[in-house]
Short mmCIF file of C-alpha atoms in Angstrom, two decimals:
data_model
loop_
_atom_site.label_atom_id
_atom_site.label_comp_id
_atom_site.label_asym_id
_atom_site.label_seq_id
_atom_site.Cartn_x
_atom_site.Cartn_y
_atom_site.Cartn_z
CA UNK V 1 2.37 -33.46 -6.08
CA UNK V 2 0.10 -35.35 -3.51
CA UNK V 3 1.80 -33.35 -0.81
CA UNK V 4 1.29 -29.90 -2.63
CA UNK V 5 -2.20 -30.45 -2.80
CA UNK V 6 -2.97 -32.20 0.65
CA UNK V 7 -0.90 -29.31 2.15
CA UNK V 8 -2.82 -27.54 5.37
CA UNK V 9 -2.87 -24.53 2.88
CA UNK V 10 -5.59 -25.56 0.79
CA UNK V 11 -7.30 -26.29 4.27
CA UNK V 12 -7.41 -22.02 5.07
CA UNK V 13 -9.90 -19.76 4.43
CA UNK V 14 -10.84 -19.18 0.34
CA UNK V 15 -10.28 -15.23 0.83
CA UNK V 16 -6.81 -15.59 2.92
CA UNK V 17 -5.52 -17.96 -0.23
CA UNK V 18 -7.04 -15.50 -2.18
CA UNK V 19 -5.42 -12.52 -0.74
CA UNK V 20 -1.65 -14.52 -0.49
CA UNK V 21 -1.90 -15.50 -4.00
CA UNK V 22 -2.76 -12.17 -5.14
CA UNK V 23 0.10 -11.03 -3.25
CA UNK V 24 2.61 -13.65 -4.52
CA UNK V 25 1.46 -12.21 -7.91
CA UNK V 26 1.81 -8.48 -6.83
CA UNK V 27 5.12 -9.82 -5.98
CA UNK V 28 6.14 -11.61 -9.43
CA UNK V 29 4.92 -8.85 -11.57
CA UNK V 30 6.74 -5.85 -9.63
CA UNK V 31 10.09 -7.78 -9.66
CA UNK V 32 9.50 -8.60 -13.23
CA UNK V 33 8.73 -4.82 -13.97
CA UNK V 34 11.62 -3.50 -12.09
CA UNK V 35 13.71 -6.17 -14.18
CA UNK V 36 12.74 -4.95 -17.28
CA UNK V 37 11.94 -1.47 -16.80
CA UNK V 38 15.01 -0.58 -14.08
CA UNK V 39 17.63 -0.38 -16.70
CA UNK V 40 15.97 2.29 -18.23
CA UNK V 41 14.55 3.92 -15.40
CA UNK V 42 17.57 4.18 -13.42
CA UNK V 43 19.59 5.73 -16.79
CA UNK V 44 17.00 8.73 -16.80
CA UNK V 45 16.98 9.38 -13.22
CA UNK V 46 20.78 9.21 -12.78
CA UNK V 47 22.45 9.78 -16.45
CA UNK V 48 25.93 9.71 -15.20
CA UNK V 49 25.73 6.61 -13.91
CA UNK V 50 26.44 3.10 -15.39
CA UNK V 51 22.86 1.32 -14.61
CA UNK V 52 24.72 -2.28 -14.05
CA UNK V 53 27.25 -0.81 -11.73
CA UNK V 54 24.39 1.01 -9.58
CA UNK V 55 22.69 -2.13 -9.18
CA UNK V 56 25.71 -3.82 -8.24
CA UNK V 57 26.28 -1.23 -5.58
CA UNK V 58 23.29 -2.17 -3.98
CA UNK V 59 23.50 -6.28 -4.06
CA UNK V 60 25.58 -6.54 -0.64
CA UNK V 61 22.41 -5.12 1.11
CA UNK V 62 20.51 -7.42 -0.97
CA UNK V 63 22.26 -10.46 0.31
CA UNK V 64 22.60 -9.57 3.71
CA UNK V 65 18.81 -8.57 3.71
CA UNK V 66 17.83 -12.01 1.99
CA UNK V 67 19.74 -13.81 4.49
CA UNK V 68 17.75 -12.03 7.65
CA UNK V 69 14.05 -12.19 5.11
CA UNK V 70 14.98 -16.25 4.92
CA UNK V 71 15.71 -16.69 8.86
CA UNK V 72 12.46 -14.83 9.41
CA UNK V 73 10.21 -16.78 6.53
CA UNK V 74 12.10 -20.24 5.07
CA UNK V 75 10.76 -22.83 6.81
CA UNK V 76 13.84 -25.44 7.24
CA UNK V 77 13.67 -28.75 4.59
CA UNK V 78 11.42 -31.09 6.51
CA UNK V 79 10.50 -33.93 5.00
CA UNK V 80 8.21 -36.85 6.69
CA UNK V 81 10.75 -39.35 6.90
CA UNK V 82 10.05 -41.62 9.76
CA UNK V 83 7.73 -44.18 7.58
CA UNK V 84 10.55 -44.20 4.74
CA UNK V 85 13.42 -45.37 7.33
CA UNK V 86 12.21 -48.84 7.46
CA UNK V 87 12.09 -49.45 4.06
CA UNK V 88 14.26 -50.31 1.23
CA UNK V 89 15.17 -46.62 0.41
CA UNK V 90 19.48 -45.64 0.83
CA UNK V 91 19.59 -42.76 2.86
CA UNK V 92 21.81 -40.83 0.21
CA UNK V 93 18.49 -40.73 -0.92
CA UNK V 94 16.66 -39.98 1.58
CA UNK V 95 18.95 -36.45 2.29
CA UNK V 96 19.54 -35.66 -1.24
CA UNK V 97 16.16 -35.78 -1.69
CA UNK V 98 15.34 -33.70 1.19
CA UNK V 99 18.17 -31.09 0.27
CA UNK V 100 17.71 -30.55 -3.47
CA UNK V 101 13.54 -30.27 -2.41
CA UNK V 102 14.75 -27.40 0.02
CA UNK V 103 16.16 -25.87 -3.41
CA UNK V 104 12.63 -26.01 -5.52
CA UNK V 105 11.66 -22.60 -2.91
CA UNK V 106 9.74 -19.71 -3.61
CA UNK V 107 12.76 -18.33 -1.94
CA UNK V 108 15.09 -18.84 -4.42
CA UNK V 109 13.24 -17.95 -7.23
CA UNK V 110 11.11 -14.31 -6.57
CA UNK V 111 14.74 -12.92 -7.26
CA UNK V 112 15.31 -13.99 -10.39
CA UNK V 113 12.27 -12.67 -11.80
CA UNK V 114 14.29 -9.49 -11.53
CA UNK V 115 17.64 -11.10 -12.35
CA UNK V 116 17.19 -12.89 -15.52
CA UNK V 117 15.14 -9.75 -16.99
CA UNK V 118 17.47 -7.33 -16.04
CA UNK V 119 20.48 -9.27 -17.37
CA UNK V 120 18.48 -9.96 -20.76
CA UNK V 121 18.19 -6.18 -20.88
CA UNK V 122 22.02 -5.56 -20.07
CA UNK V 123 22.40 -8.03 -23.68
CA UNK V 124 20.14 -6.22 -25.21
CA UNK V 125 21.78 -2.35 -24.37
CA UNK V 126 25.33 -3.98 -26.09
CA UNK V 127 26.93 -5.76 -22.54
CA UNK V 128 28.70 -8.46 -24.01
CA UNK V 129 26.88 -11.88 -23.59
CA UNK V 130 29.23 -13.97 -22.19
CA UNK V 131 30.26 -11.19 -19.28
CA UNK V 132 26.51 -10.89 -18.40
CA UNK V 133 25.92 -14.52 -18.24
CA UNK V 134 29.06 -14.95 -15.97
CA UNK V 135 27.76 -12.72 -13.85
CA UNK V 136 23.97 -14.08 -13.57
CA UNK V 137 25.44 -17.19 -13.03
CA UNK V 138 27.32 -15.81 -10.10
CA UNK V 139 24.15 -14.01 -8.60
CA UNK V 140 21.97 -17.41 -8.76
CA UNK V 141 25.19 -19.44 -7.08
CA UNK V 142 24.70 -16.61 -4.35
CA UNK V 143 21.27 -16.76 -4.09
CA UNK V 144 20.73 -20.79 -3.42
CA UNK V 145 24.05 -20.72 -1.20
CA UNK V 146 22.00 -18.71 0.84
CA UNK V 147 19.40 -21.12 0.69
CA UNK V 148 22.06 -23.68 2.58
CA UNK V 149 23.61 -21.26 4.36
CA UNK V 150 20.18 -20.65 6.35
CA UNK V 151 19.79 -24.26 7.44
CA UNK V 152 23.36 -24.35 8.67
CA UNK V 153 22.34 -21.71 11.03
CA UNK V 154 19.27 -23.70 12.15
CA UNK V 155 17.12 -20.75 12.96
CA UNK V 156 20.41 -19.96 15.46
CA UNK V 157 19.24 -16.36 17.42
CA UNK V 158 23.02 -15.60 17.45
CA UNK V 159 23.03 -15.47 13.45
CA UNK V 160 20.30 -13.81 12.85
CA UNK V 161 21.47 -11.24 15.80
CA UNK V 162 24.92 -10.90 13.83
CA UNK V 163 22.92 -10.52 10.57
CA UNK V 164 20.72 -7.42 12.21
CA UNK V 165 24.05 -6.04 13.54
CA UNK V 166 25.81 -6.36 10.47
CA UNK V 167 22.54 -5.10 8.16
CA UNK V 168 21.86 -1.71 10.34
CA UNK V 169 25.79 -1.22 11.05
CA UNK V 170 26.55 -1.00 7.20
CA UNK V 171 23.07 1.28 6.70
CA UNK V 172 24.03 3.65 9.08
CA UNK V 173 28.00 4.11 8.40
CA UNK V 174 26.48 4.38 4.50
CA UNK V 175 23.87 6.92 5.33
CA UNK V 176 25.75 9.03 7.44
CA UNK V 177 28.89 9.48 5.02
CA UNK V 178 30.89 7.53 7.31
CA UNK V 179 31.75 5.14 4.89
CA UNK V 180 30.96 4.19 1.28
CA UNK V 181 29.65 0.14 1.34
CA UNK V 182 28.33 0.77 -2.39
CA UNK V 183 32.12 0.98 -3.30
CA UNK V 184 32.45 -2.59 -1.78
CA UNK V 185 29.56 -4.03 -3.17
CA UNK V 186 30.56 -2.95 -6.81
CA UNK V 187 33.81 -4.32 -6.49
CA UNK V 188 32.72 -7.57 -5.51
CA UNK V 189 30.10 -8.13 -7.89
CA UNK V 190 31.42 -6.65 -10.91
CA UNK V 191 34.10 -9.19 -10.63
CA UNK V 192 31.54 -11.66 -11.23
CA UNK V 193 31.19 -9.98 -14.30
CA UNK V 194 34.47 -8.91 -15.19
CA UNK V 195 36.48 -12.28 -14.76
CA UNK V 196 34.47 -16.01 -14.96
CA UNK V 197 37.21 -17.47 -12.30
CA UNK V 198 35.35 -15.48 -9.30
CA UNK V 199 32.29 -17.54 -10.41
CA UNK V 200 33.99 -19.94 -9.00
CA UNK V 201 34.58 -18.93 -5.18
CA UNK V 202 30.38 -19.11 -4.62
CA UNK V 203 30.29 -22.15 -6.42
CA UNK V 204 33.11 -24.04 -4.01
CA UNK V 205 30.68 -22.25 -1.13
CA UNK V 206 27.62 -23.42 -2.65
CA UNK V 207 29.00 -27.10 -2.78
CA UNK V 208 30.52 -26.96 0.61
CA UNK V 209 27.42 -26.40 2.47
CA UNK V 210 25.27 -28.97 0.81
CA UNK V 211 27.95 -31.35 2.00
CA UNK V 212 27.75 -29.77 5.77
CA UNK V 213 23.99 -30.00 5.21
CA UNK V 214 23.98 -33.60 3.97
CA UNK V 215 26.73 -34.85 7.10
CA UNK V 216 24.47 -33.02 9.45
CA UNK V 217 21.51 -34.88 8.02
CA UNK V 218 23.42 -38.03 7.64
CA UNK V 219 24.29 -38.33 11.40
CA UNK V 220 20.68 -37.60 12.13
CA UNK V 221 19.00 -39.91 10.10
CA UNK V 222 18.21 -42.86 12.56
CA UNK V 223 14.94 -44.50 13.15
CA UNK V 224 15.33 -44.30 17.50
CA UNK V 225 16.28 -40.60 16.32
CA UNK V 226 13.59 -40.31 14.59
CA UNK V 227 10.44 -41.13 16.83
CA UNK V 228 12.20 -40.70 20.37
CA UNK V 229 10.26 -37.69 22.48
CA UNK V 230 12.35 -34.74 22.52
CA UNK V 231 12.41 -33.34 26.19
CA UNK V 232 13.31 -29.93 27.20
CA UNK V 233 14.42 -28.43 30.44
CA UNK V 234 12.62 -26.00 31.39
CA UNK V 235 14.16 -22.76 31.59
CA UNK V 236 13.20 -20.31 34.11
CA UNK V 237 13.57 -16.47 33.89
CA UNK V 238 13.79 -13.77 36.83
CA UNK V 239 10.85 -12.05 36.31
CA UNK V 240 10.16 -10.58 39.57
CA UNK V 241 10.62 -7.04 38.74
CA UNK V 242 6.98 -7.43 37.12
CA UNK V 243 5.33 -8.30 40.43
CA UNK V 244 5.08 -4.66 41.09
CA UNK V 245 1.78 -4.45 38.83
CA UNK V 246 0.38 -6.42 41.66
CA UNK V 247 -2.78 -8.50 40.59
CA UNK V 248 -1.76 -8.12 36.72
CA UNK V 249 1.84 -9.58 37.76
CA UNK V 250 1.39 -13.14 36.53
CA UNK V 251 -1.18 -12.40 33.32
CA UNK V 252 2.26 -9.94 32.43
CA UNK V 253 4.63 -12.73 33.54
CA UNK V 254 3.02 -15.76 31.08
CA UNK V 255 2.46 -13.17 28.49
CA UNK V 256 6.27 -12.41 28.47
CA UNK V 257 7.17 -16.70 28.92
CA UNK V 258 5.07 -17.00 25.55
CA UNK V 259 6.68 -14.21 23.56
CA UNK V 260 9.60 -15.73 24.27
CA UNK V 261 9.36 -19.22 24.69
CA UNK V 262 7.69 -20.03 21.31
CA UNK V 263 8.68 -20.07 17.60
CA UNK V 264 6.13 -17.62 16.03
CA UNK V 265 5.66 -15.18 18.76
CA UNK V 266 9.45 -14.67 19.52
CA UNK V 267 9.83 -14.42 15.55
CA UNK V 268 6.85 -11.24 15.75
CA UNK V 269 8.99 -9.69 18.72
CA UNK V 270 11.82 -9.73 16.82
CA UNK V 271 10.46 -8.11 13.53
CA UNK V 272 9.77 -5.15 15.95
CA UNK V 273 13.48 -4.15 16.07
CA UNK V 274 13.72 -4.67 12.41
CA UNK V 275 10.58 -2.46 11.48
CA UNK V 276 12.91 0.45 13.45
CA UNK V 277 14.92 0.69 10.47
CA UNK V 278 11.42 1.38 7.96
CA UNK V 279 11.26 4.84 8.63
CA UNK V 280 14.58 5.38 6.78
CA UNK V 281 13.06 3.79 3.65
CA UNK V 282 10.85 6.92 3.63
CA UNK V 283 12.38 9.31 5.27
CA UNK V 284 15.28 9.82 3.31
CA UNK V 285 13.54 9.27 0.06
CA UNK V 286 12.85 12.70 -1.84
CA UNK V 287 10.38 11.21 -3.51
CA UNK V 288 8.07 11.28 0.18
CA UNK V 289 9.17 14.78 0.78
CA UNK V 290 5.66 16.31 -0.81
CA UNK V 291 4.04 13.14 0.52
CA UNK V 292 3.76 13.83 4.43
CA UNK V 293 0.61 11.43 4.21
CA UNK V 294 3.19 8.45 3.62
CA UNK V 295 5.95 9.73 6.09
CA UNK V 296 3.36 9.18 8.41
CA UNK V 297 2.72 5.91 7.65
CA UNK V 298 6.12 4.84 8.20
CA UNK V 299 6.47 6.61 11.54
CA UNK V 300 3.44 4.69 12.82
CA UNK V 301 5.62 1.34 11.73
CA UNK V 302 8.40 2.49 13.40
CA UNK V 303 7.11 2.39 16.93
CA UNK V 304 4.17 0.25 16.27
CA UNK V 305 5.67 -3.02 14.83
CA UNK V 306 5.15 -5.20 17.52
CA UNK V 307 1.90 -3.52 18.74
CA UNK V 308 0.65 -4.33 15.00
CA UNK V 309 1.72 -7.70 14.28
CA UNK V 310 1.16 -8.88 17.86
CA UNK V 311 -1.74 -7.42 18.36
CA UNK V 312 -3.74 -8.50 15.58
CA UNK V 313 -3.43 -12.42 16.65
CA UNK V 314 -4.86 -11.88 20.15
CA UNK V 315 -6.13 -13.63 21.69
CA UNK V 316 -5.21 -16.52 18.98
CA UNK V 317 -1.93 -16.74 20.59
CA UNK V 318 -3.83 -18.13 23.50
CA UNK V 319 -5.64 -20.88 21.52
CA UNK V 320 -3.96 -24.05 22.54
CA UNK V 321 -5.42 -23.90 26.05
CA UNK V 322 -7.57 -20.82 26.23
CA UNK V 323 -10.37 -23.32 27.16
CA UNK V 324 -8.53 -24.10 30.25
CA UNK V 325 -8.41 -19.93 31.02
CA UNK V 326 -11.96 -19.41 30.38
CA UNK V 327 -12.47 -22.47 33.66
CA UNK V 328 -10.35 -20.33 35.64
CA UNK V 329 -11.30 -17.69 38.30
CA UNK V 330 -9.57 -15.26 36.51
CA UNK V 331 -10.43 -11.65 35.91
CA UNK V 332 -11.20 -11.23 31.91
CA UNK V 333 -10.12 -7.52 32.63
CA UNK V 334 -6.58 -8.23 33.60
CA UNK V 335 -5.85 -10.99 31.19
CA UNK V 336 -6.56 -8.32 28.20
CA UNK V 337 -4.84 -5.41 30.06
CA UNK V 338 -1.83 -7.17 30.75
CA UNK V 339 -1.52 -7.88 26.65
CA UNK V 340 -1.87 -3.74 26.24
CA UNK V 341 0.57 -3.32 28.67
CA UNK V 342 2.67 -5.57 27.04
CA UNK V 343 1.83 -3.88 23.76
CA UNK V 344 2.47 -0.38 25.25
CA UNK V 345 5.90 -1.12 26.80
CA UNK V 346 7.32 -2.54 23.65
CA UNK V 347 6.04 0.56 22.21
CA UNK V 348 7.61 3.07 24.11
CA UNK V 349 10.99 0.94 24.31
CA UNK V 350 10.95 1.20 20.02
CA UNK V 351 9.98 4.97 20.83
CA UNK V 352 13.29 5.15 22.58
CA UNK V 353 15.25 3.21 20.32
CA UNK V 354 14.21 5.64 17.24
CA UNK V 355 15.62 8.90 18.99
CA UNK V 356 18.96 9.08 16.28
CA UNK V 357 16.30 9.62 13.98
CA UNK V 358 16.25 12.99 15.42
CA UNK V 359 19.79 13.27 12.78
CA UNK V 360 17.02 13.41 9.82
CA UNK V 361 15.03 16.15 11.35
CA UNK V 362 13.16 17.02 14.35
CA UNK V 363 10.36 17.01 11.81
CA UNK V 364 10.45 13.17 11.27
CA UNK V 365 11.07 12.54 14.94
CA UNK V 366 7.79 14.37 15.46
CA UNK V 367 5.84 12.38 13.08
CA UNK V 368 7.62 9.27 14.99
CA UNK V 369 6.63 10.62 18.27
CA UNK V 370 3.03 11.18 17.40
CA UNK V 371 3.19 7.91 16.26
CA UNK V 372 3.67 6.31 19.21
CA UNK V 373 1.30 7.97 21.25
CA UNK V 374 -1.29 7.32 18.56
CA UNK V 375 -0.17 3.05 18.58
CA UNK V 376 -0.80 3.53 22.65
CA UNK V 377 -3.79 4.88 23.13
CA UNK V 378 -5.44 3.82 20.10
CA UNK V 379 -4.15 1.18 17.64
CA UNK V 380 -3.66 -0.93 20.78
CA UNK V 381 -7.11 -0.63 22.47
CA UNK V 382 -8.43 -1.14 18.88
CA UNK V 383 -6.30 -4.09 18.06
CA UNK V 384 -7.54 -5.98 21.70
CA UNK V 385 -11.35 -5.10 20.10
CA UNK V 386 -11.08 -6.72 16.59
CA UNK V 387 -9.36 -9.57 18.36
CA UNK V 388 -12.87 -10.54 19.95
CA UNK V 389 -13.43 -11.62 16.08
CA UNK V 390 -10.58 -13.99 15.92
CA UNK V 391 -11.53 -17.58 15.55
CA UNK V 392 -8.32 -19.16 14.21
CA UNK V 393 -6.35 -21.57 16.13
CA UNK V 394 -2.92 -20.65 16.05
CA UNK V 395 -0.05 -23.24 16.15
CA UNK V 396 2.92 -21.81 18.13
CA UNK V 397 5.58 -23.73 17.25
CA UNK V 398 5.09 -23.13 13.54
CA UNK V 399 7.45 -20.97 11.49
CA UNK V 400 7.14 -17.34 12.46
CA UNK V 401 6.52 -14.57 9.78
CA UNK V 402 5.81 -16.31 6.96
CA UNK V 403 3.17 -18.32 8.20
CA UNK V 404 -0.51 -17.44 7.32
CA UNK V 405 -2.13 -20.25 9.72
CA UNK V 406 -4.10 -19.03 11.90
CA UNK V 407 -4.93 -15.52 9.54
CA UNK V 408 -7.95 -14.81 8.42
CA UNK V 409 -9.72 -11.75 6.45
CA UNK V 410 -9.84 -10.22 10.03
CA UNK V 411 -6.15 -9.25 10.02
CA UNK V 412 -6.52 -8.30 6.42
CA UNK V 413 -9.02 -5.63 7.05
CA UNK V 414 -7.76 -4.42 10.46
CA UNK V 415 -4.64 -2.85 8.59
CA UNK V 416 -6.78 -0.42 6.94
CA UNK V 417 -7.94 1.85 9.95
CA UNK V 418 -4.88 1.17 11.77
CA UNK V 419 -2.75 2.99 9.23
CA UNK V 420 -5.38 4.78 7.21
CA UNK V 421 -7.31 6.72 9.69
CA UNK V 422 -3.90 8.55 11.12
CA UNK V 423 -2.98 9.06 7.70
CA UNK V 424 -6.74 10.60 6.77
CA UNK V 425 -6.67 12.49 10.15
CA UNK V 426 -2.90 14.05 9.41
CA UNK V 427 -3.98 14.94 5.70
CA UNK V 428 -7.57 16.96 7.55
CA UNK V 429 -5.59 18.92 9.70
CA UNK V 430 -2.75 19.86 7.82
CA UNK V 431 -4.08 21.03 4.90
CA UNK V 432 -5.99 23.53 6.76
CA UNK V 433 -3.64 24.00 9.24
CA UNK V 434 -0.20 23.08 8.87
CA UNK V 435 2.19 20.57 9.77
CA UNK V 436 2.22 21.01 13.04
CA UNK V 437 -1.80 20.77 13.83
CA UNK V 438 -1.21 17.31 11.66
CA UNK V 439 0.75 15.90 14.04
CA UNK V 440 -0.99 17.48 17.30
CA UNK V 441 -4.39 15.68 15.99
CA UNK V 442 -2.94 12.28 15.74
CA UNK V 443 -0.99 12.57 19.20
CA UNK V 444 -4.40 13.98 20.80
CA UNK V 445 -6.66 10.85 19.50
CA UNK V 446 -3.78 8.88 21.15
CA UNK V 447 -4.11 11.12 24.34
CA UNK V 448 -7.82 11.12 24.34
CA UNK V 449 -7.51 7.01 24.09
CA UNK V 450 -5.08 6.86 27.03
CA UNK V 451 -7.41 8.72 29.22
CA UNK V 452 -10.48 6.94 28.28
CA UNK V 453 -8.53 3.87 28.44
CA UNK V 454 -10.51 2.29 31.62
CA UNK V 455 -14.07 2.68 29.87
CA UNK V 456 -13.11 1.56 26.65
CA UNK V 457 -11.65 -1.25 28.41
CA UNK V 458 -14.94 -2.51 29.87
CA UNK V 459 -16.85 -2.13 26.58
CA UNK V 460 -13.84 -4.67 25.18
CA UNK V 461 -14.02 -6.77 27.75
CA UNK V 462 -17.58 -7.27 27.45
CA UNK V 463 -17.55 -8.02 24.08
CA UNK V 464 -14.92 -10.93 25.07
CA UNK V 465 -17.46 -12.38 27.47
CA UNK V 466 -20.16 -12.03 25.12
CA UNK V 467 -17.97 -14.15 22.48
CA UNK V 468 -16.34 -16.26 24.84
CA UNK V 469 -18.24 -19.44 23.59
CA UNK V 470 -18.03 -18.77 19.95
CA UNK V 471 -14.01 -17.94 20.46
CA UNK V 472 -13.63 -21.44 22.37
CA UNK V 473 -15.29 -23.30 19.57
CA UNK V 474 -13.40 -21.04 16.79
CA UNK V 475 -9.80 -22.29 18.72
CA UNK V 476 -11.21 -26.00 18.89
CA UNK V 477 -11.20 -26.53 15.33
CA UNK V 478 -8.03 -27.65 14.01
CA UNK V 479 -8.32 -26.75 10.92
#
């Protein structure tokens, strides 16, 4: 309880905690309506469909997608163990402790606010009881050997590359009729329902990798273990093709070397590939098709993940020694250009990357392609000005998406004219005008920003060197 309370997150800002614990909420209560209410709602909407077995058809995705949301949130069971090695405490302890902590996650229990609802409603409709509780029993096995199953991967980039692989592999063979993974998914966990014994096979699982957790803990549990200085060796990467942008060459070069070289940052970088796959949330929804306003917003995401969630931390990224680069005789100019170029390149690489959505129209691929020019020439120019208001220090070897140090209301309110304003802009236009004069006004504020890119530059840049002091004192605090 004393570590609860002392925790750095009672340390933030009253409106971020206020914001993530109105969100944890939002969270609760929408799983806990779709528990309750999904039974029914999916019976209306599809009446020749069993409700239990369309949920089932959909739980594969579910796991495979919990598995890549815990690599990218979960922080790993850490426990501050070096004081307790020297005294009388039996390791056993020590690891069970550790392990069964890891268990007690927000992670493992946002699910079953759908879960347990939903299967009290399948009792309630006439499913017999004992069939129903098999199979919840199944689905919570499944959903803390996941919990153990991330820590055996140790945050490994190969997993979480097979994971992405795997996740967008099955979405696409399923969306394009190639083959049926809903089939799969129903067969495996209606025999959770169907037949008790098949409880069993995630149960053996479950138990097995707490015991490869606790033997990996076991035969790291020393004391010289414990407090010796890790060293790494440096590992240097060919980066010479960038010295053809001449005097912005090395800002581009250390920008790139901390993208990559740190927890949180790689972890943003990484999200951008995922938030490729968003637009077919929307896109292929009915639902959106008389909502163009919303399509939109998902074709910004599309392009603009990385611009976005990178963007809005700059120049916190910087923090831990951006005292040292304001005693430099560096230009102030090139240090925030490189970071759009950075920002622009990503872009246009997602840009290429979303072409097969072209298979869903040339409609969507329009709204994707007006995206992008809109996240160049303006969401990144106006993500490098609001970031003259950060003041957070940001610790880079923290956990990557799930972690909220360093936020503040800043990169709460950013969001709004970011997405908003194309969205407002799109509805103007088309409504008098049509589709098309939609999507030519967003892709001409992203024009008009490219080409007044230089003088909008020095108004940001002055506003840096205006704030310079009050950002150096911001990144000093540690708190």
């Amino acid at each position: 309880m004393k570590q609860f309370f002392r925790s750095i997150f009672w340390q933030k800002g009253i409106v971020v905690n206020v914001i993530m614990g109105l969100f944890a909420l939002w969270i609760i209560l929408s799983f806990l309506s779709i528990g309750i209410g999904g039974f029914y709602l999916i019976k209306d909407n599809f009446p020749d469909k069993d409700p239990f077995e369309f949920v089932n058809g959909f739980l594969l995705f579910y796991v495979i997608g919990d598995l890549i949301f815990r690599y990218l949130m979960q922080k790993l069971p850490v426990l501050n163990i070096k004081p307790l090695l020297i005294l009388d405490i039996k390791k056993s302890k020590l690891i069970n402790y550790t392990l069964i902590k890891s268990g007690i996650s927000f992670f493992n229990f946002f699910s079953l606010f759908f879960f347990i609802p939903f299967s009290l409603v399948l009792i309630k409709e006439g499913y017999p009881t004992n069939n129903v509780l098999s199979w919840l029993t199944g689905i919570i096995t499944i959903v803390f050997l996941a919990n153990y199953l991330n820590f055996i991967t140790n945050k490994s980039n190969v997993a979480f590359g097979v994971l992405i692989a795997l996740l967008g592999s099955i979405v696409a063979l399923q969306q394009f009729g190639i083959y049926d993974f809903t089939g799969v998914s129903v067969a495996i966990f209606n025999s959770l329902y169907t037949n008790w014994f098949f409880v069993l096979i995630p149960f053996v699982l479950l138990i097995t990798f707490y015991v490869i957790n606790y033997k990996k803990l076991k035969s790291q549990l020393y004391l010289d273990d414990a407090i010796q200085t890790k060293t790494k060796e440096a590992n240097t990467s060919d980066l010479s093709f960038v010295d053809k942008f001449g005097d912005l060459a090395p800002f581009i070069k250390n920008e790139m070397r901390l993208i990559w070289r740190n927890k949180r940052t790689k972890t943003v970088f990484l999200m951008s590939f995922i938030f490729l796959f968003y637009g077919l949330i929307f896109f292929t929804q009915e639902a959106y098709a008389d909502n163009p306003a919303m399509l939109i917003f998902a074709a910004l995401f599309v392009t603009g993940g990385f611009a976005i969630n990178y963007g809005q931390f700059i120049p916190a990224w910087d923090s831990e020694y951006y005292r040292m680069i304001m005693t430099q005789n560096i230009s102030y100019r090139k240090f925030l250009e490189s970071k759009w170029l950075i920002m622009s390149t990503v872009t246009f690489v997602l840009y290429i990357l979303s072409i097969p959505y072209l298979y869903l129209g040339v409609d969507k691929f329009l709204m994707i392609s007006a995206g992008a020019i809109f996240n160049v020439g303006f969401n990144s120019l106006f993500l490098l000005w609001s970031g003259s208001f950060n003041r957070k220090r940001i610790d880079l070897d923290a956990s990557g998406f799930g972690n909220t140090q360093g936020t503040s209301a800043t990169q709460f309110l950013i969001i709004i004219p970011l997405t908003g304003f194309p969205m407002i802009l799109y509805w103007a236009s088309s409504s008098f005008l049509g589709f098309n004069a939609g999507i030519l006004a967003i892709a001409s504020f992203g024009v008009l920003g490219i080409l007044l890119k230089n003088p909008i530059m020095n108004f940001i840049e002055k506003k840096y060197i205006k704030d310079k002091y009050a950002t150096i004192h911001g990144f000093n605090q540690k708190k």
